[in-house]
């Protein structure tokens, strides 16, 4: 069973999302991401939801896991939210934007976030097996990369954990 309470094997200072200002700023977007994750679970998909917001906190796009529905291994919530944001803004460069997601992104999604030139990623639960934003790998803050993202973790962590644990418990 996944331990979604992982503090991050490669945890760097400043990762923990603390303070009322941060929660106030990103909480509404995380609530939307959690709603998308719950919808994914209802439809038989791994419950992950993602939202792209601008610097003012305005929602640009939302996404949920749709791998099984689309028969597409790349149809992760993050990828779909980034694609939609690019279409909405008319650019592949999402500078100044933040991706808010219920689970730490994998390597594929971290790579897409770097290519999109996001400002930051905010996630709820750590992904101890495939996480690429601090737990197993830290691709988004690698000093060799031409772009790096700010990482904030732990917002609504318990809610995301419960969705994931319930989903996988029903399948075992």
mmCIF file with all atom_site columns, C-alpha atoms in Angstrom:
data_model
loop_
_atom_site.group_PDB
_atom_site.id
_atom_site.type_symbol
_atom_site.label_atom_id
_atom_site.label_alt_id
_atom_site.label_comp_id
_atom_site.label_asym_id
_atom_site.label_entity_id
_atom_site.label_seq_id
_atom_site.pdbx_PDB_ins_code
_atom_site.Cartn_x
_atom_site.Cartn_y
_atom_site.Cartn_z
_atom_site.occupancy
_atom_site.B_iso_or_equiv
_atom_site.pdbx_formal_charge
_atom_site.auth_seq_id
_atom_site.auth_comp_id
_atom_site.auth_asym_id
_atom_site.auth_atom_id
_atom_site.pdbx_PDB_model_num
ATOM 1   C CA . UNK A 1 1   ? 0.000   0.000  0.000   1.00 0.00 ? 1   UNK A CA 1
ATOM 2   C CA . UNK A 1 2   ? 1.218   3.500  -0.796  1.00 0.00 ? 2   UNK A CA 1
ATOM 3   C CA . UNK A 1 3   ? 2.263   5.714  2.069   1.00 0.00 ? 3   UNK A CA 1
ATOM 4   C CA . UNK A 1 4   ? 0.927   9.076  0.979   1.00 0.00 ? 4   UNK A CA 1
ATOM 5   C CA . UNK A 1 5   ? 2.262   10.716 4.136   1.00 0.00 ? 5   UNK A CA 1
ATOM 6   C CA . UNK A 1 6   ? 5.860   10.559 2.908   1.00 0.00 ? 6   UNK A CA 1
ATOM 7   C CA . UNK A 1 7   ? 7.715   13.728 3.774   1.00 0.00 ? 7   UNK A CA 1
ATOM 8   C CA . UNK A 1 8   ? 9.757   13.323 0.630   1.00 0.00 ? 8   UNK A CA 1
ATOM 9   C CA . UNK A 1 9   ? 12.943  11.300 0.424   1.00 0.00 ? 9   UNK A CA 1
ATOM 10  C CA . UNK A 1 10  ? 14.709  14.215 -1.233  1.00 0.00 ? 10  UNK A CA 1
ATOM 11  C CA . UNK A 1 11  ? 12.951  16.846 0.796   1.00 0.00 ? 11  UNK A CA 1
ATOM 12  C CA . UNK A 1 12  ? 14.510  20.269 0.562   1.00 0.00 ? 12  UNK A CA 1
ATOM 13  C CA . UNK A 1 13  ? 13.949  23.222 2.875   1.00 0.00 ? 13  UNK A CA 1
ATOM 14  C CA . UNK A 1 14  ? 10.858  25.238 2.121   1.00 0.00 ? 14  UNK A CA 1
ATOM 15  C CA . UNK A 1 15  ? 8.745   22.400 0.773   1.00 0.00 ? 15  UNK A CA 1
ATOM 16  C CA . UNK A 1 16  ? 6.124   22.272 3.469   1.00 0.00 ? 16  UNK A CA 1
ATOM 17  C CA . UNK A 1 17  ? 3.084   24.390 2.721   1.00 0.00 ? 17  UNK A CA 1
ATOM 18  C CA . UNK A 1 18  ? 2.408   26.290 5.903   1.00 0.00 ? 18  UNK A CA 1
ATOM 19  C CA . UNK A 1 19  ? 0.759   29.506 6.866   1.00 0.00 ? 19  UNK A CA 1
ATOM 20  C CA . UNK A 1 20  ? -2.700  30.891 6.412   1.00 0.00 ? 20  UNK A CA 1
ATOM 21  C CA . UNK A 1 21  ? -1.648  33.044 3.446   1.00 0.00 ? 21  UNK A CA 1
ATOM 22  C CA . UNK A 1 22  ? -0.534  30.024 1.404   1.00 0.00 ? 22  UNK A CA 1
ATOM 23  C CA . UNK A 1 23  ? -3.654  28.045 2.304   1.00 0.00 ? 23  UNK A CA 1
ATOM 24  C CA . UNK A 1 24  ? -5.855  31.022 1.465   1.00 0.00 ? 24  UNK A CA 1
ATOM 25  C CA . UNK A 1 25  ? -4.092  31.538 -1.861  1.00 0.00 ? 25  UNK A CA 1
ATOM 26  C CA . UNK A 1 26  ? -4.089  27.927 -3.078  1.00 0.00 ? 26  UNK A CA 1
ATOM 27  C CA . UNK A 1 27  ? -6.922  26.352 -1.067  1.00 0.00 ? 27  UNK A CA 1
ATOM 28  C CA . UNK A 1 28  ? -9.740  27.145 -3.520  1.00 0.00 ? 28  UNK A CA 1
ATOM 29  C CA . UNK A 1 29  ? -7.776  25.689 -6.444  1.00 0.00 ? 29  UNK A CA 1
ATOM 30  C CA . UNK A 1 30  ? -6.942  22.579 -4.404  1.00 0.00 ? 30  UNK A CA 1
ATOM 31  C CA . UNK A 1 31  ? -10.620 22.172 -3.588  1.00 0.00 ? 31  UNK A CA 1
ATOM 32  C CA . UNK A 1 32  ? -11.347 22.164 -7.346  1.00 0.00 ? 32  UNK A CA 1
ATOM 33  C CA . UNK A 1 33  ? -8.522  19.660 -7.896  1.00 0.00 ? 33  UNK A CA 1
ATOM 34  C CA . UNK A 1 34  ? -9.954  17.413 -5.171  1.00 0.00 ? 34  UNK A CA 1
ATOM 35  C CA . UNK A 1 35  ? -13.358 17.608 -6.871  1.00 0.00 ? 35  UNK A CA 1
ATOM 36  C CA . UNK A 1 36  ? -11.752 16.537 -10.160 1.00 0.00 ? 36  UNK A CA 1
ATOM 37  C CA . UNK A 1 37  ? -9.970  13.684 -8.341  1.00 0.00 ? 37  UNK A CA 1
ATOM 38  C CA . UNK A 1 38  ? -13.243 12.485 -6.799  1.00 0.00 ? 38  UNK A CA 1
ATOM 39  C CA . UNK A 1 39  ? -14.860 12.546 -10.247 1.00 0.00 ? 39  UNK A CA 1
ATOM 40  C CA . UNK A 1 40  ? -11.962 10.457 -11.580 1.00 0.00 ? 40  UNK A CA 1
ATOM 41  C CA . UNK A 1 41  ? -12.521 7.876  -8.857  1.00 0.00 ? 41  UNK A CA 1
ATOM 42  C CA . UNK A 1 42  ? -16.253 7.692  -9.628  1.00 0.00 ? 42  UNK A CA 1
ATOM 43  C CA . UNK A 1 43  ? -15.347 6.957  -13.247 1.00 0.00 ? 43  UNK A CA 1
ATOM 44  C CA . UNK A 1 44  ? -12.843 4.235  -12.349 1.00 0.00 ? 44  UNK A CA 1
ATOM 45  C CA . UNK A 1 45  ? -9.708  6.306  -12.814 1.00 0.00 ? 45  UNK A CA 1
ATOM 46  C CA . UNK A 1 46  ? -6.961  6.825  -10.241 1.00 0.00 ? 46  UNK A CA 1
ATOM 47  C CA . UNK A 1 47  ? -8.214  9.846  -8.273  1.00 0.00 ? 47  UNK A CA 1
ATOM 48  C CA . UNK A 1 48  ? -5.928  12.672 -9.284  1.00 0.00 ? 48  UNK A CA 1
ATOM 49  C CA . UNK A 1 49  ? -7.114  16.150 -10.183 1.00 0.00 ? 49  UNK A CA 1
ATOM 50  C CA . UNK A 1 50  ? -5.204  19.229 -11.319 1.00 0.00 ? 50  UNK A CA 1
ATOM 51  C CA . UNK A 1 51  ? -5.901  22.937 -11.769 1.00 0.00 ? 51  UNK A CA 1
ATOM 52  C CA . UNK A 1 52  ? -3.809  25.623 -13.445 1.00 0.00 ? 52  UNK A CA 1
ATOM 53  C CA . UNK A 1 53  ? -4.137  29.114 -11.976 1.00 0.00 ? 53  UNK A CA 1
ATOM 54  C CA . UNK A 1 54  ? -2.542  32.431 -12.843 1.00 0.00 ? 54  UNK A CA 1
ATOM 55  C CA . UNK A 1 55  ? -0.690  34.698 -10.411 1.00 0.00 ? 55  UNK A CA 1
ATOM 56  C CA . UNK A 1 56  ? -3.988  36.275 -9.341  1.00 0.00 ? 56  UNK A CA 1
ATOM 57  C CA . UNK A 1 57  ? -5.398  32.851 -8.427  1.00 0.00 ? 57  UNK A CA 1
ATOM 58  C CA . UNK A 1 58  ? -7.815  32.794 -11.352 1.00 0.00 ? 58  UNK A CA 1
ATOM 59  C CA . UNK A 1 59  ? -8.536  29.328 -12.716 1.00 0.00 ? 59  UNK A CA 1
ATOM 60  C CA . UNK A 1 60  ? -7.299  28.832 -16.264 1.00 0.00 ? 60  UNK A CA 1
ATOM 61  C CA . UNK A 1 61  ? -7.963  25.115 -16.634 1.00 0.00 ? 61  UNK A CA 1
ATOM 62  C CA . UNK A 1 62  ? -8.781  21.888 -14.826 1.00 0.00 ? 62  UNK A CA 1
ATOM 63  C CA . UNK A 1 63  ? -7.972  18.261 -15.508 1.00 0.00 ? 63  UNK A CA 1
ATOM 64  C CA . UNK A 1 64  ? -8.517  14.803 -14.092 1.00 0.00 ? 64  UNK A CA 1
ATOM 65  C CA . UNK A 1 65  ? -6.990  11.433 -14.814 1.00 0.00 ? 65  UNK A CA 1
ATOM 66  C CA . UNK A 1 66  ? -8.499  9.972  -17.994 1.00 0.00 ? 66  UNK A CA 1
ATOM 67  C CA . UNK A 1 67  ? -5.996  7.229  -18.879 1.00 0.00 ? 67  UNK A CA 1
ATOM 68  C CA . UNK A 1 68  ? -8.532  4.401  -18.989 1.00 0.00 ? 68  UNK A CA 1
ATOM 69  C CA . UNK A 1 69  ? -11.273 6.477  -20.605 1.00 0.00 ? 69  UNK A CA 1
ATOM 70  C CA . UNK A 1 70  ? -9.014  7.658  -23.435 1.00 0.00 ? 70  UNK A CA 1
ATOM 71  C CA . UNK A 1 71  ? -6.775  4.560  -23.608 1.00 0.00 ? 71  UNK A CA 1
ATOM 72  C CA . UNK A 1 72  ? -3.891  7.005  -23.362 1.00 0.00 ? 72  UNK A CA 1
ATOM 73  C CA . UNK A 1 73  ? -1.032  6.430  -20.909 1.00 0.00 ? 73  UNK A CA 1
ATOM 74  C CA . UNK A 1 74  ? -0.210  10.151 -21.011 1.00 0.00 ? 74  UNK A CA 1
ATOM 75  C CA . UNK A 1 75  ? -3.714  11.311 -20.027 1.00 0.00 ? 75  UNK A CA 1
ATOM 76  C CA . UNK A 1 76  ? -2.685  12.290 -16.499 1.00 0.00 ? 76  UNK A CA 1
ATOM 77  C CA . UNK A 1 77  ? -4.595  15.092 -14.781 1.00 0.00 ? 77  UNK A CA 1
ATOM 78  C CA . UNK A 1 78  ? -1.551  17.383 -14.928 1.00 0.00 ? 78  UNK A CA 1
ATOM 79  C CA . UNK A 1 79  ? -0.936  16.860 -18.641 1.00 0.00 ? 79  UNK A CA 1
ATOM 80  C CA . UNK A 1 80  ? -4.583  17.477 -19.518 1.00 0.00 ? 80  UNK A CA 1
ATOM 81  C CA . UNK A 1 81  ? -4.717  20.617 -17.365 1.00 0.00 ? 81  UNK A CA 1
ATOM 82  C CA . UNK A 1 82  ? -1.505  21.945 -18.962 1.00 0.00 ? 82  UNK A CA 1
ATOM 83  C CA . UNK A 1 83  ? -2.774  21.229 -22.488 1.00 0.00 ? 83  UNK A CA 1
ATOM 84  C CA . UNK A 1 84  ? -6.036  23.007 -21.736 1.00 0.00 ? 84  UNK A CA 1
ATOM 85  C CA . UNK A 1 85  ? -4.238  25.993 -20.186 1.00 0.00 ? 85  UNK A CA 1
ATOM 86  C CA . UNK A 1 86  ? -2.017  26.310 -23.245 1.00 0.00 ? 86  UNK A CA 1
ATOM 87  C CA . UNK A 1 87  ? -5.074  26.275 -25.495 1.00 0.00 ? 87  UNK A CA 1
ATOM 88  C CA . UNK A 1 88  ? -6.879  28.835 -23.308 1.00 0.00 ? 88  UNK A CA 1
ATOM 89  C CA . UNK A 1 89  ? -3.887  31.203 -23.243 1.00 0.00 ? 89  UNK A CA 1
ATOM 90  C CA . UNK A 1 90  ? -2.746  30.569 -26.799 1.00 0.00 ? 90  UNK A CA 1
ATOM 91  C CA . UNK A 1 91  ? 0.793   29.638 -25.765 1.00 0.00 ? 91  UNK A CA 1
ATOM 92  C CA . UNK A 1 92  ? 2.825   26.681 -24.596 1.00 0.00 ? 92  UNK A CA 1
ATOM 93  C CA . UNK A 1 93  ? 4.685   28.895 -22.120 1.00 0.00 ? 93  UNK A CA 1
ATOM 94  C CA . UNK A 1 94  ? 2.688   29.206 -18.915 1.00 0.00 ? 94  UNK A CA 1
ATOM 95  C CA . UNK A 1 95  ? 5.069   31.564 -17.108 1.00 0.00 ? 95  UNK A CA 1
ATOM 96  C CA . UNK A 1 96  ? 3.600   32.954 -13.915 1.00 0.00 ? 96  UNK A CA 1
ATOM 97  C CA . UNK A 1 97  ? 1.156   30.051 -13.628 1.00 0.00 ? 97  UNK A CA 1
ATOM 98  C CA . UNK A 1 98  ? 0.878   27.496 -10.848 1.00 0.00 ? 98  UNK A CA 1
ATOM 99  C CA . UNK A 1 99  ? -0.208  23.884 -11.152 1.00 0.00 ? 99  UNK A CA 1
ATOM 100 C CA . UNK A 1 100 ? -2.248  22.737 -8.147  1.00 0.00 ? 100 UNK A CA 1
ATOM 101 C CA . UNK A 1 101 ? -2.569  18.945 -8.031  1.00 0.00 ? 101 UNK A CA 1
ATOM 102 C CA . UNK A 1 102 ? -3.755  16.337 -5.558  1.00 0.00 ? 102 UNK A CA 1
ATOM 103 C CA . UNK A 1 103 ? -0.734  14.012 -5.905  1.00 0.00 ? 103 UNK A CA 1
ATOM 104 C CA . UNK A 1 104 ? 2.968   14.699 -6.420  1.00 0.00 ? 104 UNK A CA 1
ATOM 105 C CA . UNK A 1 105 ? 3.577   14.622 -10.194 1.00 0.00 ? 105 UNK A CA 1
ATOM 106 C CA . UNK A 1 106 ? 5.479   11.811 -11.909 1.00 0.00 ? 106 UNK A CA 1
ATOM 107 C CA . UNK A 1 107 ? 8.534   12.274 -14.158 1.00 0.00 ? 107 UNK A CA 1
ATOM 108 C CA . UNK A 1 108 ? 6.448   12.717 -17.318 1.00 0.00 ? 108 UNK A CA 1
ATOM 109 C CA . UNK A 1 109 ? 4.306   15.412 -15.711 1.00 0.00 ? 109 UNK A CA 1
ATOM 110 C CA . UNK A 1 110 ? 7.332   17.098 -14.120 1.00 0.00 ? 110 UNK A CA 1
ATOM 111 C CA . UNK A 1 111 ? 8.949   17.262 -17.552 1.00 0.00 ? 111 UNK A CA 1
ATOM 112 C CA . UNK A 1 112 ? 5.815   18.836 -19.020 1.00 0.00 ? 112 UNK A CA 1
ATOM 113 C CA . UNK A 1 113 ? 5.743   21.372 -16.181 1.00 0.00 ? 113 UNK A CA 1
ATOM 114 C CA . UNK A 1 114 ? 9.343   22.341 -16.941 1.00 0.00 ? 114 UNK A CA 1
ATOM 115 C CA . UNK A 1 115 ? 8.618   22.677 -20.655 1.00 0.00 ? 115 UNK A CA 1
ATOM 116 C CA . UNK A 1 116 ? 5.579   24.824 -19.846 1.00 0.00 ? 116 UNK A CA 1
ATOM 117 C CA . UNK A 1 117 ? 7.848   27.022 -17.707 1.00 0.00 ? 117 UNK A CA 1
ATOM 118 C CA . UNK A 1 118 ? 5.421   27.068 -14.777 1.00 0.00 ? 118 UNK A CA 1
ATOM 119 C CA . UNK A 1 119 ? 6.284   29.188 -11.766 1.00 0.00 ? 119 UNK A CA 1
ATOM 120 C CA . UNK A 1 120 ? 5.371   26.586 -9.144  1.00 0.00 ? 120 UNK A CA 1
ATOM 121 C CA . UNK A 1 121 ? 3.623   23.352 -8.322  1.00 0.00 ? 121 UNK A CA 1
ATOM 122 C CA . UNK A 1 122 ? 1.446   22.907 -5.237  1.00 0.00 ? 122 UNK A CA 1
ATOM 123 C CA . UNK A 1 123 ? 0.460   19.354 -4.369  1.00 0.00 ? 123 UNK A CA 1
ATOM 124 C CA . UNK A 1 124 ? -1.438  17.601 -1.607  1.00 0.00 ? 124 UNK A CA 1
ATOM 125 C CA . UNK A 1 125 ? -0.001  14.094 -1.127  1.00 0.00 ? 125 UNK A CA 1
ATOM 126 C CA . UNK A 1 126 ? 3.484   12.750 -1.739  1.00 0.00 ? 126 UNK A CA 1
ATOM 127 C CA . UNK A 1 127 ? 3.870   9.903  -4.250  1.00 0.00 ? 127 UNK A CA 1
ATOM 128 C CA . UNK A 1 128 ? 6.569   7.695  -2.680  1.00 0.00 ? 128 UNK A CA 1
ATOM 129 C CA . UNK A 1 129 ? 6.939   5.348  -5.670  1.00 0.00 ? 129 UNK A CA 1
ATOM 130 C CA . UNK A 1 130 ? 7.008   7.597  -8.721  1.00 0.00 ? 130 UNK A CA 1
ATOM 131 C CA . UNK A 1 131 ? 7.070   11.165 -7.413  1.00 0.00 ? 131 UNK A CA 1
ATOM 132 C CA . UNK A 1 132 ? 9.374   13.522 -9.294  1.00 0.00 ? 132 UNK A CA 1
ATOM 133 C CA . UNK A 1 133 ? 9.017   16.731 -7.278  1.00 0.00 ? 133 UNK A CA 1
ATOM 134 C CA . UNK A 1 134 ? 10.983  15.776 -4.190  1.00 0.00 ? 134 UNK A CA 1
ATOM 135 C CA . UNK A 1 135 ? 10.222  12.231 -3.066  1.00 0.00 ? 135 UNK A CA 1
ATOM 136 C CA . UNK A 1 136 ? 11.885  9.785  -5.478  1.00 0.00 ? 136 UNK A CA 1
ATOM 137 C CA . UNK A 1 137 ? 13.351  12.381 -7.807  1.00 0.00 ? 137 UNK A CA 1
ATOM 138 C CA . UNK A 1 138 ? 13.382  16.135 -7.903  1.00 0.00 ? 138 UNK A CA 1
ATOM 139 C CA . UNK A 1 139 ? 13.307  16.978 -11.577 1.00 0.00 ? 139 UNK A CA 1
ATOM 140 C CA . UNK A 1 140 ? 11.646  20.363 -11.143 1.00 0.00 ? 140 UNK A CA 1
ATOM 141 C CA . UNK A 1 141 ? 14.456  21.736 -8.962  1.00 0.00 ? 141 UNK A CA 1
ATOM 142 C CA . UNK A 1 142 ? 17.411  20.028 -10.611 1.00 0.00 ? 142 UNK A CA 1
ATOM 143 C CA . UNK A 1 143 ? 20.286  22.529 -10.852 1.00 0.00 ? 143 UNK A CA 1
ATOM 144 C CA . UNK A 1 144 ? 21.155  21.151 -14.311 1.00 0.00 ? 144 UNK A CA 1
ATOM 145 C CA . UNK A 1 145 ? 17.772  22.176 -15.720 1.00 0.00 ? 145 UNK A CA 1
ATOM 146 C CA . UNK A 1 146 ? 17.318  25.418 -17.634 1.00 0.00 ? 146 UNK A CA 1
ATOM 147 C CA . UNK A 1 147 ? 14.193  26.168 -15.618 1.00 0.00 ? 147 UNK A CA 1
ATOM 148 C CA . UNK A 1 148 ? 13.175  25.326 -12.054 1.00 0.00 ? 148 UNK A CA 1
ATOM 149 C CA . UNK A 1 149 ? 9.885   25.460 -10.184 1.00 0.00 ? 149 UNK A CA 1
ATOM 150 C CA . UNK A 1 150 ? 8.973   26.355 -6.647  1.00 0.00 ? 150 UNK A CA 1
ATOM 151 C CA . UNK A 1 151 ? 7.477   23.330 -4.850  1.00 0.00 ? 151 UNK A CA 1
ATOM 152 C CA . UNK A 1 152 ? 4.857   23.562 -2.099  1.00 0.00 ? 152 UNK A CA 1
ATOM 153 C CA . UNK A 1 153 ? 3.524   20.349 -0.601  1.00 0.00 ? 153 UNK A CA 1
ATOM 154 C CA . UNK A 1 154 ? 0.923   19.195 1.885   1.00 0.00 ? 154 UNK A CA 1
ATOM 155 C CA . UNK A 1 155 ? -2.123  21.356 1.133   1.00 0.00 ? 155 UNK A CA 1
ATOM 156 C CA . UNK A 1 156 ? -5.267  19.274 1.860   1.00 0.00 ? 156 UNK A CA 1
ATOM 157 C CA . UNK A 1 157 ? -2.969  16.255 2.160   1.00 0.00 ? 157 UNK A CA 1
ATOM 158 C CA . UNK A 1 158 ? -5.340  14.151 4.236   1.00 0.00 ? 158 UNK A CA 1
ATOM 159 C CA . UNK A 1 159 ? -8.268  14.629 1.834   1.00 0.00 ? 159 UNK A CA 1
ATOM 160 C CA . UNK A 1 160 ? -6.130  13.497 -1.105  1.00 0.00 ? 160 UNK A CA 1
ATOM 161 C CA . UNK A 1 161 ? -4.782  10.535 0.875   1.00 0.00 ? 161 UNK A CA 1
ATOM 162 C CA . UNK A 1 162 ? -8.286  9.353  1.738   1.00 0.00 ? 162 UNK A CA 1
ATOM 163 C CA . UNK A 1 163 ? -9.374  9.484  -1.919  1.00 0.00 ? 163 UNK A CA 1
ATOM 164 C CA . UNK A 1 164 ? -6.346  7.448  -2.983  1.00 0.00 ? 164 UNK A CA 1
ATOM 165 C CA . UNK A 1 165 ? -6.527  4.934  -0.133  1.00 0.00 ? 165 UNK A CA 1
ATOM 166 C CA . UNK A 1 166 ? -10.266 4.336  -0.634  1.00 0.00 ? 166 UNK A CA 1
ATOM 167 C CA . UNK A 1 167 ? -9.819  3.926  -4.395  1.00 0.00 ? 167 UNK A CA 1
ATOM 168 C CA . UNK A 1 168 ? -7.073  1.313  -4.067  1.00 0.00 ? 168 UNK A CA 1
ATOM 169 C CA . UNK A 1 169 ? -8.785  -0.483 -1.151  1.00 0.00 ? 169 UNK A CA 1
ATOM 170 C CA . UNK A 1 170 ? -11.802 -1.095 -3.397  1.00 0.00 ? 170 UNK A CA 1
ATOM 171 C CA . UNK A 1 171 ? -9.592  -2.709 -6.018  1.00 0.00 ? 171 UNK A CA 1
ATOM 172 C CA . UNK A 1 172 ? -7.740  -5.135 -3.764  1.00 0.00 ? 172 UNK A CA 1
#
